[in-house]
PDB file of C-alpha atoms in Angstrom:
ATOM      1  CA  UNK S   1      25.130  -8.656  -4.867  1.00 58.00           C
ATOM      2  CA  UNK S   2      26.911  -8.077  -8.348  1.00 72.00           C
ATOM      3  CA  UNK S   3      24.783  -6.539 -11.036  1.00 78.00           C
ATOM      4  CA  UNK S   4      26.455  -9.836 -13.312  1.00 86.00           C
ATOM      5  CA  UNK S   5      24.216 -12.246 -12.183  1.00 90.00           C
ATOM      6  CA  UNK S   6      21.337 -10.216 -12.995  1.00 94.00           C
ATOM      7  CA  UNK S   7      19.734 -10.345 -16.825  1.00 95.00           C
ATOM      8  CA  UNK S   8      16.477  -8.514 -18.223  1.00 96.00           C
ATOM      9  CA  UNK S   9      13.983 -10.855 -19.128  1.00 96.00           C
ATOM     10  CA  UNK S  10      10.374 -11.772 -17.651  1.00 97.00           C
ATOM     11  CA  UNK S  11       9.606 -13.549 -14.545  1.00 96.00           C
ATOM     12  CA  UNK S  12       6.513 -15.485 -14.489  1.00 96.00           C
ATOM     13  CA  UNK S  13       6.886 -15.486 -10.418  1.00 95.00           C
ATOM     14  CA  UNK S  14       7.589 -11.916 -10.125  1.00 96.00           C
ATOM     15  CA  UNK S  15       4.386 -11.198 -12.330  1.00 97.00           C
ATOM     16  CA  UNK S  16       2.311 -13.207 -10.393  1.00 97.00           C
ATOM     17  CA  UNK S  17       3.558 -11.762  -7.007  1.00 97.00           C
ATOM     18  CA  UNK S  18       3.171  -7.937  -8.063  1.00 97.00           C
ATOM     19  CA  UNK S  19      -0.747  -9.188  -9.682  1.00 96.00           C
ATOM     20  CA  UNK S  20      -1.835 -11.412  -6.769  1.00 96.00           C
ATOM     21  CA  UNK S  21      -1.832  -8.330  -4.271  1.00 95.00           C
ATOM     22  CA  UNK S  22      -3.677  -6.586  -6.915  1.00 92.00           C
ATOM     23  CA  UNK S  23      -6.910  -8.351  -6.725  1.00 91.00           C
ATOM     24  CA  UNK S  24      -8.728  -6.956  -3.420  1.00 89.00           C
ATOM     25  CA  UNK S  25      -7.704  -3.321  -4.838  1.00 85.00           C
ATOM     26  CA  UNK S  26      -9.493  -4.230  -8.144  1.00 88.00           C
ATOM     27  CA  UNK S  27     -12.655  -6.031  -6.493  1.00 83.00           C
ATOM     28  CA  UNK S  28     -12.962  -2.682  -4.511  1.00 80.00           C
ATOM     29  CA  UNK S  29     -12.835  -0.162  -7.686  1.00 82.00           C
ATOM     30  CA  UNK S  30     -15.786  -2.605  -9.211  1.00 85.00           C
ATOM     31  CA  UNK S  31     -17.707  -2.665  -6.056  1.00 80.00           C
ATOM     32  CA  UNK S  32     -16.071   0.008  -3.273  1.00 76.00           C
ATOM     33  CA  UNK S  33     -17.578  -0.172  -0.349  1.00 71.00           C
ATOM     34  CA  UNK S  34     -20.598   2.058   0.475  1.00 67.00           C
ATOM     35  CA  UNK S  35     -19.985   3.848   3.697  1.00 63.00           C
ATOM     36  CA  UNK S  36     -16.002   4.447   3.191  1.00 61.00           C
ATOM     37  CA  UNK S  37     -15.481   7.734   3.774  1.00 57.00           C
ATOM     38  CA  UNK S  38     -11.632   7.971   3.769  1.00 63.00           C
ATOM     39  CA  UNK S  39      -9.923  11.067   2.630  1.00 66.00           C
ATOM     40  CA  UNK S  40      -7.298  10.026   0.239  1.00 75.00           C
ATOM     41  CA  UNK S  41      -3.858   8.640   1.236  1.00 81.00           C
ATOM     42  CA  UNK S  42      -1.757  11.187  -0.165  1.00 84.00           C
ATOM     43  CA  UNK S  43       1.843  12.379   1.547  1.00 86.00           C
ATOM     44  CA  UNK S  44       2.077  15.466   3.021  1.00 85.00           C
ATOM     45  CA  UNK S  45       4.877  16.521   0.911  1.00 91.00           C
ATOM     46  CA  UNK S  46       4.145  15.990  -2.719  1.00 91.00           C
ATOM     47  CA  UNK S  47       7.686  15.055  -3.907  1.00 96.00           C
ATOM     48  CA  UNK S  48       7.575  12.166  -0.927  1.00 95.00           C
ATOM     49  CA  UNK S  49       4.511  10.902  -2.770  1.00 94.00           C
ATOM     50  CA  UNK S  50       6.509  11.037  -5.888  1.00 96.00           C
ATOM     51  CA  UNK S  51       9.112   9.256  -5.023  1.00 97.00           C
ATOM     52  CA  UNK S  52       6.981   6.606  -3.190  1.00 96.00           C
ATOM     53  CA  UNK S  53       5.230   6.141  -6.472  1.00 95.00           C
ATOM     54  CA  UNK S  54       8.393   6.076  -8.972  1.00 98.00           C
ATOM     55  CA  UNK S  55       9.501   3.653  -6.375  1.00 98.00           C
ATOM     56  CA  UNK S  56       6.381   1.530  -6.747  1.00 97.00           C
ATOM     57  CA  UNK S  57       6.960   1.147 -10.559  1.00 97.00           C
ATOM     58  CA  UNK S  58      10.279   0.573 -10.113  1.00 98.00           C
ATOM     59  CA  UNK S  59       9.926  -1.956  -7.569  1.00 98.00           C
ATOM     60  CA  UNK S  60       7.220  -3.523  -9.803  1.00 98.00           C
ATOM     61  CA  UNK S  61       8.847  -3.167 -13.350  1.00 98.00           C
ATOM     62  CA  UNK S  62      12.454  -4.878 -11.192  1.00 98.00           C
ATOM     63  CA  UNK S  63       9.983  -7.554  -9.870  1.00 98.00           C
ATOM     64  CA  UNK S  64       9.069  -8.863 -13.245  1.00 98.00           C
ATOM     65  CA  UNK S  65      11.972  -7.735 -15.801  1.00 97.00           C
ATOM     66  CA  UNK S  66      15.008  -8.684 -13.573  1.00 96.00           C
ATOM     67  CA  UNK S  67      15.998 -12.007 -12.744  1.00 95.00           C
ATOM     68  CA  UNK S  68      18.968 -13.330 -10.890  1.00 94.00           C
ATOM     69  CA  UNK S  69      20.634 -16.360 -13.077  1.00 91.00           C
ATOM     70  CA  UNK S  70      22.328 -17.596  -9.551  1.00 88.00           C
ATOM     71  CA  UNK S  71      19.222 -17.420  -7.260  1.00 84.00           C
ATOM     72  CA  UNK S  72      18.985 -21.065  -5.682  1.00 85.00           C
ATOM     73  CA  UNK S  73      17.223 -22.547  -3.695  1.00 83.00           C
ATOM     74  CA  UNK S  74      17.741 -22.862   0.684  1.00 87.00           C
ATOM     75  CA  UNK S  75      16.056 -23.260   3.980  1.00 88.00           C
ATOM     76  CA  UNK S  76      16.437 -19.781   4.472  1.00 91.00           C
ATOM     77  CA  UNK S  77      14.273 -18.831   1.435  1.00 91.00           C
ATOM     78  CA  UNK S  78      11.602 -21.097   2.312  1.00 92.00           C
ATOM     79  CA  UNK S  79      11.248 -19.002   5.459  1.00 95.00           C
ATOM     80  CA  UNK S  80      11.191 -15.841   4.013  1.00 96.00           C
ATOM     81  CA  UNK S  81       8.839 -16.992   1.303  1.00 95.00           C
ATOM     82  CA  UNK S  82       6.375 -18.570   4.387  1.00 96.00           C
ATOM     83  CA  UNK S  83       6.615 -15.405   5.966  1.00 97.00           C
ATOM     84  CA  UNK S  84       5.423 -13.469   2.585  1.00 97.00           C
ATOM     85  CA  UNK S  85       2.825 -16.218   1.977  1.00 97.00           C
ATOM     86  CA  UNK S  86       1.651 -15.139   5.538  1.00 98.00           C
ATOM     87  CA  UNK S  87       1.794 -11.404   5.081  1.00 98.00           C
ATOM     88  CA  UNK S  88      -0.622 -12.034   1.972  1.00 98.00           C
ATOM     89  CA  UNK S  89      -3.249 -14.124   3.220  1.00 98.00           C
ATOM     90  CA  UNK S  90      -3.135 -11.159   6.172  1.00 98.00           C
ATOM     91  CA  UNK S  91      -3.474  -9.083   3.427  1.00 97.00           C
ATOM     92  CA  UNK S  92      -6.734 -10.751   1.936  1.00 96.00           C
ATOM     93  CA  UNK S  93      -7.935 -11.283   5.458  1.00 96.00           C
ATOM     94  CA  UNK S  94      -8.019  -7.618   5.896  1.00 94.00           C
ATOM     95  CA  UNK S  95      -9.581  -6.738   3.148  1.00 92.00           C
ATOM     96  CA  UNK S  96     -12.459  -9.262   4.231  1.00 91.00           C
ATOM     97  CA  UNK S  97     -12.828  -7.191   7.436  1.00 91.00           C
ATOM     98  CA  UNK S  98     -12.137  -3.989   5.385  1.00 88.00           C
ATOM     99  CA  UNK S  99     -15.301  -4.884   3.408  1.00 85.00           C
ATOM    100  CA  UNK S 100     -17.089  -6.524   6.268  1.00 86.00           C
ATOM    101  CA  UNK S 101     -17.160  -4.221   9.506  1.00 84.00           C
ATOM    102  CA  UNK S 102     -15.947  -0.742  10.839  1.00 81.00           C
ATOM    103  CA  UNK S 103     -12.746   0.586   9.338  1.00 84.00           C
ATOM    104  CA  UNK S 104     -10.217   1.495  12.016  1.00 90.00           C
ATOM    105  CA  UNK S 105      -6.847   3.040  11.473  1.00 91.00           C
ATOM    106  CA  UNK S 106      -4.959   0.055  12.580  1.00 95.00           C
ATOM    107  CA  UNK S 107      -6.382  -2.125  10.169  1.00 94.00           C
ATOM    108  CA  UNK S 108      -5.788   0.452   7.331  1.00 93.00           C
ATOM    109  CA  UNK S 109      -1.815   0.768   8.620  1.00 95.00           C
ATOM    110  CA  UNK S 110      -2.063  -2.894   8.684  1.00 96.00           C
ATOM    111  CA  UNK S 111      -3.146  -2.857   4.875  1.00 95.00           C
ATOM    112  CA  UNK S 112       0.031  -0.756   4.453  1.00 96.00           C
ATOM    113  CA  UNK S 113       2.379  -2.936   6.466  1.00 98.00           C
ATOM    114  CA  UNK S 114       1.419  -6.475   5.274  1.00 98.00           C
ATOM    115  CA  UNK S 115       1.956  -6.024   1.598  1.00 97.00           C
ATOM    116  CA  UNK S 116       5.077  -3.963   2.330  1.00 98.00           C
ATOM    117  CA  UNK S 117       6.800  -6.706   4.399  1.00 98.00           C
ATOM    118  CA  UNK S 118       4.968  -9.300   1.402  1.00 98.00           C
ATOM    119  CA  UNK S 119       7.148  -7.356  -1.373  1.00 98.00           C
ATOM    120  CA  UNK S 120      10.155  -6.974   0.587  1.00 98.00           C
ATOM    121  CA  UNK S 121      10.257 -11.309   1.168  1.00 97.00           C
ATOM    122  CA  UNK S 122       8.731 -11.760  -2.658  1.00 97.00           C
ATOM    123  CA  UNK S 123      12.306  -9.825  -3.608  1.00 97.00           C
ATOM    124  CA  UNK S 124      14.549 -11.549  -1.294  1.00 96.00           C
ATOM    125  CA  UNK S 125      12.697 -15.290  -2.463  1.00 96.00           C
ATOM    126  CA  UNK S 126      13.278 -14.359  -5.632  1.00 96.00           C
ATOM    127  CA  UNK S 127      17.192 -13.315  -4.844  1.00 94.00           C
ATOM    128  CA  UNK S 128      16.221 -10.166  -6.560  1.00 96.00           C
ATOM    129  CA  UNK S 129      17.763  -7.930  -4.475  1.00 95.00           C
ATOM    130  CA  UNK S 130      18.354  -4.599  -6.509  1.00 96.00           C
ATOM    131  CA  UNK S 131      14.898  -4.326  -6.504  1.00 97.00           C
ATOM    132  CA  UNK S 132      14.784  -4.259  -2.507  1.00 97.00           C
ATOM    133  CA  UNK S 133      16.207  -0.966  -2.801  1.00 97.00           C
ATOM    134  CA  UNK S 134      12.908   1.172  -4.363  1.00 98.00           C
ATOM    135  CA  UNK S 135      10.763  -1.741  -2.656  1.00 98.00           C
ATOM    136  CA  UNK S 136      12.022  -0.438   0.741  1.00 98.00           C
ATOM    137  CA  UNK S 137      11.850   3.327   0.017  1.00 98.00           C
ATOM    138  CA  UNK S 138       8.331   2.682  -1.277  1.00 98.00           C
ATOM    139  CA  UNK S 139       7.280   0.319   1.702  1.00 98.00           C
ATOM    140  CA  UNK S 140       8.577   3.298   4.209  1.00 98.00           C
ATOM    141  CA  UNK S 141       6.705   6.247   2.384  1.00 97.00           C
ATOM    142  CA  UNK S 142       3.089   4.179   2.132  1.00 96.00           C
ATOM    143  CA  UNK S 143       3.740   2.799   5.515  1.00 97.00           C
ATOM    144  CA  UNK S 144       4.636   6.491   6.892  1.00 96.00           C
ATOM    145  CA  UNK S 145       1.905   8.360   4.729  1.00 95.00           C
ATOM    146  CA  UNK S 146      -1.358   5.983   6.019  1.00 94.00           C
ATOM    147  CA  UNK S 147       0.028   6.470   9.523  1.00 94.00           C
ATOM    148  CA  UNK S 148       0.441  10.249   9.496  1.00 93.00           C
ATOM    149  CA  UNK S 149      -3.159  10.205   7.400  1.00 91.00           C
ATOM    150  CA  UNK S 150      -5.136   7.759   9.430  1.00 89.00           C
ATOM    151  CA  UNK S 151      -3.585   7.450  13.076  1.00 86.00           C
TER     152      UNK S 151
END
């Protein structure tokens, strides 16, 4: 990776992949669901939460604003986008049960993990790979935090 290849700009794909996962979370702050009655999904140490959400902006604001001029095309990102493709329609399809039946912890860990593992390939499709860095540290803090909150 050298910072070179990189330029500020906007990506199109990169806004599209940080808004698409966006839409079940918007649907439920319209219409939430009437018998949730989750606590909230806060760390236990404040400045972990902190850092998850700095590294949540800057995972999204890198998503969008930085773009690789030598990202190409290859078999290998195919996969990797497949497998985020996959992790998002897991995503919507738990939000369909989310909405639709009980609420167990493993399907809210499950809400955590999908989208995590969905950013991390969206950044490595893209060949954007500084932004793995806070997409990681944020993927391991809300993965961590709805595990110790709900399991």
């Amino acid at each position: 990776m050298i910072l070179k290849n990189y330029k500020i700009g906007f990506s199109l794909a990169g806004l599209m992949a940080v808004l698409l996962p966006m839409l079940p979370s918007i649907f439920w702050a319209v219409m939430p669901p009437v018998t949730t009655t989750l606590q909230d999904n806060d760390a236990a140490i404040p400045v972990i939460g902190l850092l998850g959400s700095v590294c949540q902006v800057l995972m999204i604001a890198m998503l969008i604003m930085l773009i690789n001029k030598e990202a190409k095309a290859s078999p290998q990102k195919k996969w990797i986008g497949g497998i985020a493709v996959i992790c998002f329609i897991g995503y919507l399809l738990s939000w369909v049960i989310y909405f639709s039946t009980a609420i167990t912890p493993m399907l809210l860990v499950g809400m955590a993990v999908l989208p995590s593992i969905y950013f991390i390939g969206v950044g490595l499709y893209l060949g954007n790979y500084p932004a793995l860095i806070p997409t990681v540290i944020f993927a391991v803090i809300h993965i961590a935090t709805t595990a110790q909150n709900y399991l």
